[in-house]
XYZ file of C-alpha atoms in Angstrom:
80
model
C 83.941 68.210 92.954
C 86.271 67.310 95.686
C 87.006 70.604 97.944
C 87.004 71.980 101.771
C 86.561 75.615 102.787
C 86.994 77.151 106.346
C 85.367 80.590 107.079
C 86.169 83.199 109.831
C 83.678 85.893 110.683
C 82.755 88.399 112.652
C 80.536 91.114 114.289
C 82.243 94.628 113.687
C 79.287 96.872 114.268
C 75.714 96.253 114.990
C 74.298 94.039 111.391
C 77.370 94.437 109.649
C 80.271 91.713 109.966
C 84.104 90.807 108.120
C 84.856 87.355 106.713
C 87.898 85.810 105.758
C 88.025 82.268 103.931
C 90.243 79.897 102.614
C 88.961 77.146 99.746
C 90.503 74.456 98.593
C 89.559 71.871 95.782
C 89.297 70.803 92.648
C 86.697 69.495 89.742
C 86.598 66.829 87.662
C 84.681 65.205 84.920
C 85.245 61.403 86.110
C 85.664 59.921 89.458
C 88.979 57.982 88.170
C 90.138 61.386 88.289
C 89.376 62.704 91.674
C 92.328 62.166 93.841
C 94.883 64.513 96.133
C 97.058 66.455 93.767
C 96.469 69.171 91.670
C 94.257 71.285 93.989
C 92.973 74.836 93.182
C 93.738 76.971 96.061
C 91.743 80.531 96.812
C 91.791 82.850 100.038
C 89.308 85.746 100.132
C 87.825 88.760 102.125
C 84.027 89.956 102.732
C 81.290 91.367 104.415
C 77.922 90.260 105.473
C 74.578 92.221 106.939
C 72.930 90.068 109.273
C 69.160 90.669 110.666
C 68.137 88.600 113.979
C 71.460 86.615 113.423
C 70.625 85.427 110.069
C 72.824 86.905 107.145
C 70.736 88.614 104.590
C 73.320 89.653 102.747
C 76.774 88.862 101.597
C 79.500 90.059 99.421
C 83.299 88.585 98.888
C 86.221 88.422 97.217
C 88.216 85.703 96.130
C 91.781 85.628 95.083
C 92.575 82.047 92.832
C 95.235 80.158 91.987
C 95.530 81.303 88.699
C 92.494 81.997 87.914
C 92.218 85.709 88.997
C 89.753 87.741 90.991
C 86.284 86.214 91.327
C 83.257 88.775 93.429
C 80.050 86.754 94.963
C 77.561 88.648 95.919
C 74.398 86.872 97.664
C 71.130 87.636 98.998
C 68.276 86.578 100.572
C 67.780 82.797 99.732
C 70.673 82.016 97.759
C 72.761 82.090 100.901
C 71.326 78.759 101.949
């Protein structure tokens, strides 16, 4: 997996927060083929509840290149 993601977020109301990412990357099964071209690109939109500035929980939405609409939700440890 060769990919980079940069994240934007922020406080709107007391534990509860807006995100905004963009990921780029792509996967392959042998390193001859990792290189720079064909990269998957996805933007997306969230929002996060955050106790004693630690997120506890997290839901987004990503929009793909082609490969549709993806949710994540996360909570609790599976955010580390």
């Amino acid at each position: 997996v060769v990919g980079m993601q940069t994240e934007f977020d922020h406080h709107i109301w007391g534990p509860i927060g807006v995100l905004g990412f963009y990921d780029v990357g792509r996967v392959a099964t042998r390193t001859s083929d990792h290189g720079f071209s064909g990269f998957h690109h996805a933007i997306g939109t969230g929002f996060y509840v955050s106790a004693a500035n630690i997120i506890v929980f997290r839901v987004s939405v990503g929009f793909g290149t082609g490969e549709g609409v993806r949710p994540n939700p996360k909570a609790g440890e599976a955010l580390f």
